[in-house]
Amino acid sequence: MKVLQLVYKIPWPLYDGGAYSLHFSMKAINTFATKHHVLAMAPSRQYGNPELLPEWMNEQLTFESVPVDNSIHFQGAFLNLLSTNDYFTIRFFHPEYLQRLAELLTNQDWDIIVLEHALFGHYLAEIRKIAPRTPVVLRTQNIEYQLWQSVAAKEKNPFKRLYLNFQSQRLKKFELDLFSKSDGLFVLSNQDKKQIEAFGIKTPSWIIPPCTDLFQTENYSSVNRPDAVVYHLGSMDWMPNQQGVKWFLQEVWPLIIQREPNALLALGGFKMPKELLLLNSDNVRVEDSPPDAMQWAEDKGILIVPVISGGGVRIKIMEAMALGKAIVSTSHGAYGLGLEHQKHLLIADTPLAFAQAVVFLIQQQKERQMLARNAFEFAKEHFHYRKTGEKIFRALRDIKHKN
């Protein structure tokens, strides 16, 4: 099967959930594609290195990137109000990228085109003009407009909240139209599938969960069990991460310190805000853009996912499960993975409950290891990239035969 995959940023190093998701989507497709071409955008505001190609890439896979400037500017955001497009997606529609895409569509035949994320939705109409018979699959990482509605609801600046709500309404119209015009949809969870169907969208959809290859061993008993260090790892230029970490530091962490004065919190992430870097102390360690995120997290045992806004599946949870970590998350953060409270992780939605869950895992080593073991086994069963590759192949084969 000849697959053209369009991705909205260079997915390495694995510095955030989006890069992680793209990387392993590529790896899953590469398990079956006879010809696999990835055309990546290299946005000016994203951190990616086109030279850090992963070792698993083979002769079937061709990777190339197109640099573009899609920086967020006040003037651009304001002038966008005079147009009919939402500001979220239109920033990713660039003539440089479109030109290279047109060349690939004109000069080569493809069985399937995989469009990664609604951010690339504006290219669908252009693909239809050049290659009208080639089916296009949209892989969603969440229902994007709902994510931004949630972010807006937590925004304290009234003018910014108004702007985000306005853009979210535009995005909703665009996104639902994109769902309808695609030949197939890949969604990360059953919840997303049901919501899309509830809008009356008739496009065939498949649940394709996130995946990984980070399993340290086939036998969990030999996985290192790290210390009870509480940690958060995520891209800190992403507003839901900023809101969640600030909530944890202001409302949860003081409650933990009251019970466990020697507790240690490690914060790592891309583009760490200066105010967080200033928090370095005996109890809090902050690192901006760890060069190797997996190595950074190796000796840390309790992942916190204090997500209070946004939507979609949290890749960081799936990643931590594969690495044998214990996890405390809000319901928002654990959305869509099919995990059970007190079996695979602890779920808490108030500051007191979240603090109590973290303290429990710090103090109770056996229970911490039990949750980590259960999470590891669940991830191995459901999130291995080869199993995801099999699901993607069957879905793409069905879509191709129907078109």
mmCIF file of C-alpha atoms in Angstrom:
data_model
loop_
_atom_site.group_PDB
_atom_site.id
_atom_site.type_symbol
_atom_site.label_atom_id
_atom_site.label_comp_id
_atom_site.label_asym_id
_atom_site.label_seq_id
_atom_site.Cartn_x
_atom_site.Cartn_y
_atom_site.Cartn_z
ATOM 1 C CA MET A 1 0.000 0.000 0.000
ATOM 2 C CA LYS A 2 1.375 3.423 -1.042
ATOM 3 C CA VAL A 3 0.669 5.971 1.673
ATOM 4 C CA LEU A 4 1.211 9.736 1.642
ATOM 5 C CA GLN A 5 1.106 11.095 5.184
ATOM 6 C CA LEU A 6 0.797 14.846 5.821
ATOM 7 C CA VAL A 7 1.971 16.022 9.248
ATOM 8 C CA TYR A 8 1.800 19.492 10.763
ATOM 9 C CA LYS A 9 5.222 19.527 12.455
ATOM 10 C CA ILE A 10 8.502 17.632 12.638
ATOM 11 C CA PRO A 11 7.840 14.928 15.254
ATOM 12 C CA TRP A 12 11.286 14.622 16.786
ATOM 13 C CA PRO A 13 12.698 14.950 19.279
ATOM 14 C CA LEU A 14 9.692 13.647 21.240
ATOM 15 C CA TYR A 15 9.212 16.907 23.106
ATOM 16 C CA ASP A 16 5.443 16.883 23.533
ATOM 17 C CA GLY A 17 2.309 14.785 23.094
ATOM 18 C CA GLY A 18 1.711 15.978 19.545
ATOM 19 C CA ALA A 19 5.196 15.005 18.395
ATOM 20 C CA TYR A 20 4.864 11.688 20.198
ATOM 21 C CA SER A 21 1.526 10.924 18.550
ATOM 22 C CA LEU A 22 2.801 11.800 15.072
ATOM 23 C CA HIS A 23 6.005 9.818 15.509
ATOM 24 C CA PHE A 24 4.252 6.593 16.433
ATOM 25 C CA SER A 25 1.486 7.080 13.880
ATOM 26 C CA MET A 26 4.268 7.128 11.300
ATOM 27 C CA LYS A 27 5.893 4.057 12.820
ATOM 28 C CA ALA A 28 2.602 2.133 12.866
ATOM 29 C CA ILE A 29 1.903 2.929 9.198
ATOM 30 C CA ASN A 30 5.457 1.984 8.299
ATOM 31 C CA THR A 31 4.807 -1.593 9.478
ATOM 32 C CA PHE A 32 2.694 -2.298 6.374
ATOM 33 C CA ALA A 33 3.246 0.452 3.769
ATOM 34 C CA THR A 34 5.142 -0.654 0.668
ATOM 35 C CA LYS A 35 5.787 3.016 -0.070
ATOM 36 C CA HIS A 36 5.480 5.607 2.692
ATOM 37 C CA HIS A 37 6.125 9.294 2.084
ATOM 38 C CA VAL A 38 5.837 11.799 4.940
ATOM 39 C CA LEU A 39 5.532 15.468 4.035
ATOM 40 C CA ALA A 40 6.000 17.456 7.219
ATOM 41 C CA MET A 41 5.527 21.121 7.823
ATOM 42 C CA ALA A 42 8.363 22.737 9.784
ATOM 43 C CA PRO A 43 6.586 25.628 11.512
ATOM 44 C CA SER A 44 8.638 28.511 12.829
ATOM 45 C CA ARG A 45 7.043 28.301 16.283
ATOM 46 C CA GLN A 46 7.540 24.562 16.775
ATOM 47 C CA TYR A 47 10.618 22.814 18.115
ATOM 48 C CA GLY A 48 11.689 20.087 15.725
ATOM 49 C CA ASN A 49 14.903 18.874 14.128
ATOM 50 C CA PRO A 50 14.656 17.368 10.613
ATOM 51 C CA GLU A 51 18.094 15.788 11.042
ATOM 52 C CA LEU A 52 17.110 13.644 14.051
ATOM 53 C CA LEU A 53 15.657 10.844 11.961
ATOM 54 C CA PRO A 54 14.713 7.757 14.018
ATOM 55 C CA GLU A 55 16.670 4.546 13.590
ATOM 56 C CA TRP A 56 13.605 2.541 12.569
ATOM 57 C CA MET A 57 13.160 4.453 9.287
ATOM 58 C CA ASN A 58 13.701 2.140 6.293
ATOM 59 C CA GLU A 59 13.882 2.224 2.504
ATOM 60 C CA GLN A 60 10.069 2.300 2.243
ATOM 61 C CA LEU A 61 9.879 5.642 4.066
ATOM 62 C CA THR A 62 10.787 9.005 2.597
ATOM 63 C CA PHE A 63 10.673 11.977 4.961
ATOM 64 C CA GLU A 64 10.855 15.609 3.954
ATOM 65 C CA SER A 65 9.916 18.900 5.594
ATOM 66 C CA VAL A 66 8.869 22.320 4.323
ATOM 67 C CA PRO A 67 9.805 25.341 6.499
ATOM 68 C CA VAL A 68 7.022 27.893 6.943
ATOM 69 C CA ASP A 69 6.405 30.896 9.173
ATOM 70 C CA ASN A 70 3.096 30.464 10.975
ATOM 71 C CA SER A 71 3.925 32.533 14.051
ATOM 72 C CA ILE A 72 1.086 33.973 16.084
ATOM 73 C CA HIS A 73 1.003 37.776 15.803
ATOM 74 C CA PHE A 74 -1.396 40.245 17.348
ATOM 75 C CA GLN A 75 -1.909 41.953 14.000
ATOM 76 C CA GLY A 76 -2.622 38.654 12.256
ATOM 77 C CA ALA A 77 -5.012 37.547 14.990
ATOM 78 C CA PHE A 78 -6.872 40.870 14.766
ATOM 79 C CA LEU A 79 -7.055 40.989 10.960
ATOM 80 C CA ASN A 80 -8.339 37.421 10.952
ATOM 81 C CA LEU A 81 -11.578 38.747 12.461
ATOM 82 C CA LEU A 82 -12.288 40.335 9.077
ATOM 83 C CA SER A 83 -12.088 36.979 7.290
ATOM 84 C CA THR A 84 -14.323 33.921 7.451
ATOM 85 C CA ASN A 85 -11.634 31.424 8.484
ATOM 86 C CA ASP A 86 -10.723 30.465 12.015
ATOM 87 C CA TYR A 87 -7.261 31.586 13.111
ATOM 88 C CA PHE A 88 -6.335 28.141 14.474
ATOM 89 C CA THR A 89 -6.255 26.285 11.139
ATOM 90 C CA ILE A 90 -5.660 28.995 8.529
ATOM 91 C CA ARG A 91 -2.160 29.595 9.942
ATOM 92 C CA PHE A 92 -1.211 26.121 8.682
ATOM 93 C CA PHE A 93 -2.295 26.749 5.084
ATOM 94 C CA HIS A 94 0.829 27.909 3.259
ATOM 95 C CA PRO A 95 1.697 28.189 -0.452
ATOM 96 C CA GLU A 96 5.164 26.679 0.089
ATOM 97 C CA TYR A 97 3.724 23.505 1.574
ATOM 98 C CA LEU A 98 0.888 23.405 -0.956
ATOM 99 C CA GLN A 99 3.350 23.630 -3.855
ATOM 100 C CA ARG A 100 5.318 20.592 -2.683
ATOM 101 C CA LEU A 101 2.110 18.678 -1.957
ATOM 102 C CA ALA A 102 0.827 19.431 -5.464
ATOM 103 C CA GLU A 103 4.066 18.056 -6.940
ATOM 104 C CA LEU A 104 3.726 14.804 -4.999
ATOM 105 C CA LEU A 105 0.091 14.419 -6.048
ATOM 106 C CA THR A 106 0.780 15.210 -9.706
ATOM 107 C CA ASN A 107 3.901 13.124 -10.209
ATOM 108 C CA GLN A 108 3.062 10.035 -8.152
ATOM 109 C CA ASP A 109 0.079 7.764 -7.503
ATOM 110 C CA TRP A 110 -1.052 7.064 -3.951
ATOM 111 C CA ASP A 111 -3.445 4.481 -2.566
ATOM 112 C CA ILE A 112 -4.301 6.558 0.497
ATOM 113 C CA ILE A 113 -3.560 10.024 1.874
ATOM 114 C CA VAL A 114 -3.499 10.361 5.663
ATOM 115 C CA LEU A 115 -4.175 13.880 6.875
ATOM 116 C CA GLU A 116 -2.854 14.343 10.405
ATOM 117 C CA HIS A 117 -5.060 16.675 12.435
ATOM 118 C CA ALA A 118 -7.789 19.173 11.578
ATOM 119 C CA LEU A 119 -5.061 21.841 11.480
ATOM 120 C CA PHE A 120 -4.351 20.580 7.956
ATOM 121 C CA GLY A 121 -7.991 20.589 6.925
ATOM 122 C CA HIS A 122 -7.629 23.355 4.332
ATOM 123 C CA TYR A 123 -5.497 21.067 2.166
ATOM 124 C CA LEU A 124 -8.377 18.658 1.597
ATOM 125 C CA ALA A 125 -10.011 20.858 -1.054
ATOM 126 C CA GLU A 126 -6.682 21.194 -2.861
ATOM 127 C CA ILE A 127 -6.151 17.429 -2.807
ATOM 128 C CA ARG A 128 -9.603 16.907 -4.327
ATOM 129 C CA LYS A 129 -8.694 19.202 -7.242
ATOM 130 C CA ILE A 130 -5.471 17.372 -8.120
ATOM 131 C CA ALA A 131 -6.211 13.768 -7.073
ATOM 132 C CA PRO A 132 -10.003 13.477 -6.837
ATOM 133 C CA ARG A 133 -10.024 9.663 -6.781
ATOM 134 C CA THR A 134 -7.484 9.211 -4.008
ATOM 135 C CA PRO A 135 -9.225 8.635 -0.654
ATOM 136 C CA VAL A 136 -8.245 10.949 2.201
ATOM 137 C CA VAL A 137 -8.336 9.851 5.833
ATOM 138 C CA LEU A 138 -8.358 12.412 8.628
ATOM 139 C CA ARG A 139 -6.675 11.328 11.859
ATOM 140 C CA THR A 140 -7.915 13.421 14.760
ATOM 141 C CA GLN A 141 -6.120 13.873 18.072
ATOM 142 C CA ASN A 142 -9.263 15.311 19.644
ATOM 143 C CA ILE A 143 -12.333 17.286 18.695
ATOM 144 C CA GLU A 144 -10.409 20.496 18.347
ATOM 145 C CA TYR A 145 -13.120 23.109 18.806
ATOM 146 C CA GLN A 146 -14.195 21.532 22.098
ATOM 147 C CA LEU A 147 -10.648 21.729 23.359
ATOM 148 C CA TRP A 148 -10.520 25.466 22.699
ATOM 149 C CA GLN A 149 -13.948 26.024 24.213
ATOM 150 C CA SER A 150 -12.643 24.397 27.371
ATOM 151 C CA VAL A 151 -9.519 26.560 27.331
ATOM 152 C CA ALA A 152 -11.628 29.673 26.880
ATOM 153 C CA ALA A 153 -13.814 28.745 29.849
ATOM 154 C CA LYS A 154 -10.717 28.786 32.102
ATOM 155 C CA GLU A 155 -9.326 32.023 30.661
ATOM 156 C CA LYS A 156 -9.431 34.908 33.155
ATOM 157 C CA ASN A 157 -8.776 37.702 30.662
ATOM 158 C CA PRO A 158 -12.289 38.654 29.405
ATOM 159 C CA PHE A 159 -11.068 39.926 26.025
ATOM 160 C CA LYS A 160 -8.976 36.826 25.390
ATOM 161 C CA ARG A 161 -11.862 34.615 26.507
ATOM 162 C CA LEU A 162 -14.216 36.394 24.094
ATOM 163 C CA TYR A 163 -11.739 36.004 21.221
ATOM 164 C CA LEU A 164 -11.184 32.303 21.912
ATOM 165 C CA ASN A 165 -14.917 31.623 22.076
ATOM 166 C CA PHE A 166 -15.449 33.451 18.781
ATOM 167 C CA GLN A 167 -12.673 31.491 17.064
ATOM 168 C CA SER A 168 -13.950 28.226 18.577
ATOM 169 C CA GLN A 169 -17.336 28.730 16.930
ATOM 170 C CA ARG A 170 -15.645 29.268 13.577
ATOM 171 C CA LEU A 171 -13.512 26.201 14.151
ATOM 172 C CA LYS A 172 -16.570 24.100 14.983
ATOM 173 C CA LYS A 173 -18.192 24.887 11.641
ATOM 174 C CA PHE A 174 -14.959 24.167 9.764
ATOM 175 C CA GLU A 175 -14.198 20.978 11.678
ATOM 176 C CA LEU A 176 -17.637 19.393 11.270
ATOM 177 C CA ASP A 177 -17.555 20.180 7.542
ATOM 178 C CA LEU A 178 -14.114 18.555 7.351
ATOM 179 C CA PHE A 179 -15.392 15.430 9.102
ATOM 180 C CA SER A 180 -18.194 15.129 6.543
ATOM 181 C CA LYS A 181 -15.967 15.599 3.490
ATOM 182 C CA SER A 182 -13.239 13.141 4.498
ATOM 183 C CA ASP A 183 -13.372 9.554 3.239
ATOM 184 C CA GLY A 184 -12.608 8.136 6.662
ATOM 185 C CA LEU A 185 -11.930 9.261 10.216
ATOM 186 C CA PHE A 186 -9.433 7.882 12.704
ATOM 187 C CA VAL A 187 -10.381 8.841 16.247
ATOM 188 C CA LEU A 188 -8.506 8.078 19.461
ATOM 189 C CA SER A 189 -11.419 7.043 21.662
ATOM 190 C CA ASN A 190 -14.949 5.693 21.664
ATOM 191 C CA GLN A 191 -16.125 8.931 23.291
ATOM 192 C CA ASP A 192 -14.902 10.961 20.312
ATOM 193 C CA LYS A 193 -16.516 8.509 17.885
ATOM 194 C CA LYS A 194 -19.890 8.818 19.613
ATOM 195 C CA GLN A 195 -19.710 12.616 19.724
ATOM 196 C CA ILE A 196 -18.922 12.862 16.028
ATOM 197 C CA GLU A 197 -21.760 10.491 15.155
ATOM 198 C CA ALA A 198 -24.108 12.545 17.353
ATOM 199 C CA PHE A 199 -23.540 15.506 14.997
ATOM 200 C CA GLY A 200 -25.002 13.432 12.182
ATOM 201 C CA ILE A 201 -21.638 12.812 10.513
ATOM 202 C CA LYS A 202 -21.955 9.776 8.222
ATOM 203 C CA THR A 203 -18.257 9.395 7.402
ATOM 204 C CA PRO A 204 -16.970 5.927 8.406
ATOM 205 C CA SER A 205 -14.805 6.132 11.517
ATOM 206 C CA TRP A 206 -12.415 3.790 13.298
ATOM 207 C CA ILE A 207 -11.036 3.925 16.817
ATOM 208 C CA ILE A 208 -7.250 3.976 16.429
ATOM 209 C CA PRO A 209 -5.697 4.402 19.875
ATOM 210 C CA PRO A 210 -2.325 6.047 20.498
ATOM 211 C CA CYS A 211 0.647 3.711 20.463
ATOM 212 C CA THR A 212 4.242 3.362 21.589
ATOM 213 C CA ASP A 213 7.312 1.146 21.507
ATOM 214 C CA LEU A 214 8.661 2.230 24.877
ATOM 215 C CA PHE A 215 7.981 -1.035 26.688
ATOM 216 C CA GLN A 216 11.157 -1.699 28.613
ATOM 217 C CA THR A 217 10.638 -5.447 28.786
ATOM 218 C CA GLU A 218 8.152 -8.164 27.987
ATOM 219 C CA ASN A 219 8.235 -9.160 31.639
ATOM 220 C CA TYR A 220 7.157 -6.390 33.993
ATOM 221 C CA SER A 221 8.929 -7.961 36.965
ATOM 222 C CA SER A 222 12.257 -6.854 35.525
ATOM 223 C CA VAL A 223 11.195 -3.235 34.955
ATOM 224 C CA ASN A 224 13.019 -0.828 37.238
ATOM 225 C CA ARG A 225 10.693 0.584 39.863
ATOM 226 C CA PRO A 226 11.747 4.237 40.248
ATOM 227 C CA ASP A 227 11.573 6.422 43.324
ATOM 228 C CA ALA A 228 8.423 8.158 44.538
ATOM 229 C CA VAL A 229 9.320 11.427 42.833
ATOM 230 C CA VAL A 230 6.271 13.322 41.593
ATOM 231 C CA TYR A 231 6.723 14.640 38.069
ATOM 232 C CA HIS A 232 5.005 16.431 35.204
ATOM 233 C CA LEU A 233 6.318 16.355 31.651
ATOM 234 C CA GLY A 234 4.697 18.286 28.833
ATOM 235 C CA SER A 235 4.996 21.103 26.333
ATOM 236 C CA MET A 236 4.601 24.282 28.366
ATOM 237 C CA ASP A 237 3.690 26.498 25.434
ATOM 238 C CA TRP A 238 0.372 24.578 25.375
ATOM 239 C CA MET A 239 -2.263 26.501 27.311
ATOM 240 C CA PRO A 240 -4.000 23.499 28.964
ATOM 241 C CA ASN A 241 -0.619 22.391 30.360
ATOM 242 C CA GLN A 242 0.036 25.872 31.727
ATOM 243 C CA GLN A 243 -3.385 26.048 33.360
ATOM 244 C CA GLY A 244 -3.063 22.571 34.868
ATOM 245 C CA VAL A 245 0.428 23.058 36.299
ATOM 246 C CA LYS A 246 -0.516 26.417 37.810
ATOM 247 C CA TRP A 247 -3.589 24.830 39.419
ATOM 248 C CA PHE A 248 -1.457 22.040 40.855
ATOM 249 C CA LEU A 249 1.220 24.395 42.214
ATOM 250 C CA GLN A 250 -1.241 26.835 43.736
ATOM 251 C CA GLU A 251 -3.922 24.520 45.114
ATOM 252 C CA VAL A 252 -2.551 20.976 45.365
ATOM 253 C CA TRP A 253 1.182 21.048 46.058
ATOM 254 C CA PRO A 254 0.885 23.037 49.342
ATOM 255 C CA LEU A 255 -1.502 20.346 50.657
ATOM 256 C CA ILE A 256 1.017 17.641 49.741
ATOM 257 C CA ILE A 257 3.892 19.439 51.474
ATOM 258 C CA GLN A 258 1.819 19.706 54.644
ATOM 259 C CA ARG A 259 1.590 15.903 54.774
ATOM 260 C CA GLU A 260 4.955 15.067 53.190
ATOM 261 C CA PRO A 261 7.477 17.885 53.870
ATOM 262 C CA ASN A 262 10.237 16.035 51.994
ATOM 263 C CA ALA A 263 8.200 15.368 48.842
ATOM 264 C CA LEU A 264 9.941 16.269 45.591
ATOM 265 C CA LEU A 265 8.212 17.666 42.499
ATOM 266 C CA ALA A 266 10.013 17.608 39.135
ATOM 267 C CA LEU A 267 8.685 19.742 36.269
ATOM 268 C CA GLY A 268 10.076 19.253 32.789
ATOM 269 C CA GLY A 269 8.886 20.571 29.474
ATOM 270 C CA PHE A 270 9.461 22.497 26.300
ATOM 271 C CA LYS A 271 9.363 26.307 26.614
ATOM 272 C CA MET A 272 9.092 26.348 30.402
ATOM 273 C CA PRO A 273 7.731 29.757 31.551
ATOM 274 C CA LYS A 274 10.228 31.939 33.420
ATOM 275 C CA GLU A 275 7.996 32.135 36.496
ATOM 276 C CA LEU A 276 8.173 28.356 36.828
ATOM 277 C CA LEU A 277 11.942 28.252 36.364
ATOM 278 C CA LEU A 278 12.213 30.590 39.349
ATOM 279 C CA LEU A 279 10.516 27.973 41.561
ATOM 280 C CA ASN A 280 13.623 25.761 41.806
ATOM 281 C CA SER A 281 14.069 24.816 45.473
ATOM 282 C CA ASP A 282 14.629 21.836 47.766
ATOM 283 C CA ASN A 283 11.131 20.567 46.973
ATOM 284 C CA VAL A 284 10.719 21.657 43.361
ATOM 285 C CA ARG A 285 13.079 20.985 40.444
ATOM 286 C CA VAL A 286 12.309 22.632 37.117
ATOM 287 C CA GLU A 287 14.059 21.891 33.824
ATOM 288 C CA ASP A 288 13.406 23.574 30.504
ATOM 289 C CA SER A 289 13.366 21.274 27.463
ATOM 290 C CA PRO A 290 15.137 18.129 28.728
ATOM 291 C CA PRO A 291 17.224 16.864 25.762
ATOM 292 C CA ASP A 292 15.996 13.286 26.341
ATOM 293 C CA ALA A 293 12.541 13.233 27.912
ATOM 294 C CA MET A 294 12.550 9.479 28.513
ATOM 295 C CA GLN A 295 15.899 9.573 30.267
ATOM 296 C CA TRP A 296 14.736 12.571 32.319
ATOM 297 C CA ALA A 297 11.676 10.644 33.554
ATOM 298 C CA GLU A 298 13.541 7.390 34.212
ATOM 299 C CA ASP A 299 14.112 7.818 37.972
ATOM 300 C CA LYS A 300 10.711 9.402 38.667
ATOM 301 C CA GLY A 301 7.816 7.219 39.723
ATOM 302 C CA ILE A 302 4.567 9.214 40.013
ATOM 303 C CA LEU A 303 3.237 11.071 37.001
ATOM 304 C CA ILE A 304 0.701 13.834 37.667
ATOM 305 C CA VAL A 305 -1.745 14.853 34.937
ATOM 306 C CA PRO A 306 -3.526 17.909 36.412
ATOM 307 C CA VAL A 307 -5.521 18.696 33.273
ATOM 308 C CA ILE A 308 -8.421 21.066 34.007
ATOM 309 C CA SER A 309 -9.092 22.272 30.445
ATOM 310 C CA GLY A 310 -8.741 21.033 26.906
ATOM 311 C CA GLY A 311 -9.739 17.675 25.527
ATOM 312 C CA GLY A 312 -8.493 14.579 23.792
ATOM 313 C CA VAL A 313 -6.426 11.607 24.869
ATOM 314 C CA ARG A 314 -3.345 12.380 26.959
ATOM 315 C CA ILE A 315 -0.379 10.760 25.265
ATOM 316 C CA LYS A 316 1.733 11.337 28.374
ATOM 317 C CA ILE A 317 -0.449 8.884 30.325
ATOM 318 C CA MET A 318 -0.044 6.125 27.737
ATOM 319 C CA GLU A 319 3.687 6.773 27.639
ATOM 320 C CA ALA A 320 3.982 6.618 31.457
ATOM 321 C CA MET A 321 2.016 3.359 31.510
ATOM 322 C CA ALA A 322 4.465 1.763 29.094
ATOM 323 C CA LEU A 323 7.347 2.933 31.296
ATOM 324 C CA GLY A 324 5.850 1.416 34.441
ATOM 325 C CA LYS A 325 4.897 4.614 36.273
ATOM 326 C CA ALA A 326 2.122 5.204 38.789
ATOM 327 C CA ILE A 327 -0.289 7.940 37.691
ATOM 328 C CA VAL A 328 -2.584 10.482 39.328
ATOM 329 C CA SER A 329 -4.856 12.309 36.905
ATOM 330 C CA THR A 330 -8.000 14.376 36.749
ATOM 331 C CA SER A 331 -10.975 12.866 34.926
ATOM 332 C CA HIS A 332 -10.234 15.336 32.139
ATOM 333 C CA GLY A 333 -6.690 14.028 31.837
ATOM 334 C CA ALA A 334 -7.653 10.341 31.819
ATOM 335 C CA TYR A 335 -10.291 10.877 29.114
ATOM 336 C CA GLY A 336 -10.627 8.280 26.400
ATOM 337 C CA LEU A 337 -8.073 5.629 27.382
ATOM 338 C CA GLY A 338 -10.471 3.149 29.003
ATOM 339 C CA LEU A 339 -8.626 3.173 32.337
ATOM 340 C CA GLU A 340 -10.149 2.239 35.693
ATOM 341 C CA HIS A 341 -9.732 4.270 38.868
ATOM 342 C CA GLN A 342 -7.745 2.377 41.537
ATOM 343 C CA LYS A 343 -6.814 -0.328 39.037
ATOM 344 C CA HIS A 344 -4.672 1.424 36.440
ATOM 345 C CA LEU A 345 -4.318 4.870 38.037
ATOM 346 C CA LEU A 346 -5.862 7.197 40.616
ATOM 347 C CA ILE A 347 -8.372 9.804 39.437
ATOM 348 C CA ALA A 348 -9.020 12.970 41.463
ATOM 349 C CA ASP A 349 -10.745 16.195 40.474
ATOM 350 C CA THR A 350 -10.492 18.438 43.544
ATOM 351 C CA PRO A 351 -7.302 19.854 45.094
ATOM 352 C CA LEU A 352 -7.782 17.867 48.311
ATOM 353 C CA ALA A 353 -8.539 14.576 46.543
ATOM 354 C CA PHE A 354 -5.607 15.054 44.164
ATOM 355 C CA ALA A 355 -3.238 15.793 47.057
ATOM 356 C CA GLN A 356 -4.478 12.777 49.017
ATOM 357 C CA ALA A 357 -3.929 10.516 45.998
ATOM 358 C CA VAL A 358 -0.349 11.732 45.520
ATOM 359 C CA VAL A 359 0.465 11.383 49.240
ATOM 360 C CA PHE A 360 -1.003 7.863 49.222
ATOM 361 C CA LEU A 361 1.306 6.800 46.397
ATOM 362 C CA ILE A 362 4.332 8.402 48.038
ATOM 363 C CA GLN A 363 3.688 6.546 51.272
ATOM 364 C CA GLN A 364 2.432 3.205 49.953
ATOM 365 C CA GLN A 365 5.123 1.577 47.841
ATOM 366 C CA LYS A 366 3.272 -1.709 47.248
ATOM 367 C CA GLU A 367 0.122 0.022 46.043
ATOM 368 C CA ARG A 368 2.206 2.310 43.846
ATOM 369 C CA GLN A 369 3.896 -0.697 42.253
ATOM 370 C CA MET A 370 0.586 -2.510 41.839
ATOM 371 C CA LEU A 371 -0.949 0.394 39.894
ATOM 372 C CA ALA A 372 2.186 0.713 37.770
ATOM 373 C CA ARG A 373 2.176 -3.014 36.986
ATOM 374 C CA ASN A 374 -1.507 -3.014 36.003
ATOM 375 C CA ALA A 375 -1.007 0.068 33.831
ATOM 376 C CA PHE A 376 2.007 -1.509 32.136
ATOM 377 C CA GLU A 377 0.107 -4.695 31.274
ATOM 378 C CA PHE A 378 -2.887 -2.715 29.960
ATOM 379 C CA ALA A 379 -0.641 -0.573 27.753
ATOM 380 C CA LYS A 380 1.207 -3.614 26.401
ATOM 381 C CA GLU A 381 -2.118 -5.195 25.449
ATOM 382 C CA HIS A 382 -3.728 -2.136 23.850
ATOM 383 C CA PHE A 383 -1.086 0.420 22.824
ATOM 384 C CA HIS A 384 1.747 -1.443 21.093
ATOM 385 C CA TYR A 385 2.523 0.215 17.746
ATOM 386 C CA ARG A 386 2.425 -3.078 15.809
ATOM 387 C CA LYS A 387 -1.145 -3.774 16.950
ATOM 388 C CA THR A 388 -2.096 -0.227 16.034
ATOM 389 C CA GLY A 389 -0.472 -0.730 12.632
ATOM 390 C CA GLU A 390 -2.669 -3.787 12.031
ATOM 391 C CA LYS A 391 -5.804 -1.753 12.842
ATOM 392 C CA ILE A 392 -4.743 1.092 10.554
ATOM 393 C CA PHE A 393 -3.997 -1.295 7.680
ATOM 394 C CA ARG A 394 -7.408 -2.970 7.900
ATOM 395 C CA ALA A 395 -9.162 0.395 8.019
ATOM 396 C CA LEU A 396 -7.214 1.864 5.090
ATOM 397 C CA ARG A 397 -7.847 -1.281 3.053
ATOM 398 C CA ASP A 398 -11.606 -0.958 3.648
ATOM 399 C CA ILE A 399 -11.580 2.731 2.721
ATOM 400 C CA LYS A 400 -9.585 2.096 -0.456
ATOM 401 C CA HIS A 401 -11.959 -0.668 -1.591
ATOM 402 C CA LYS A 402 -14.996 1.536 -1.062
ATOM 403 C CA ASN A 403 -13.640 4.388 -3.230
#
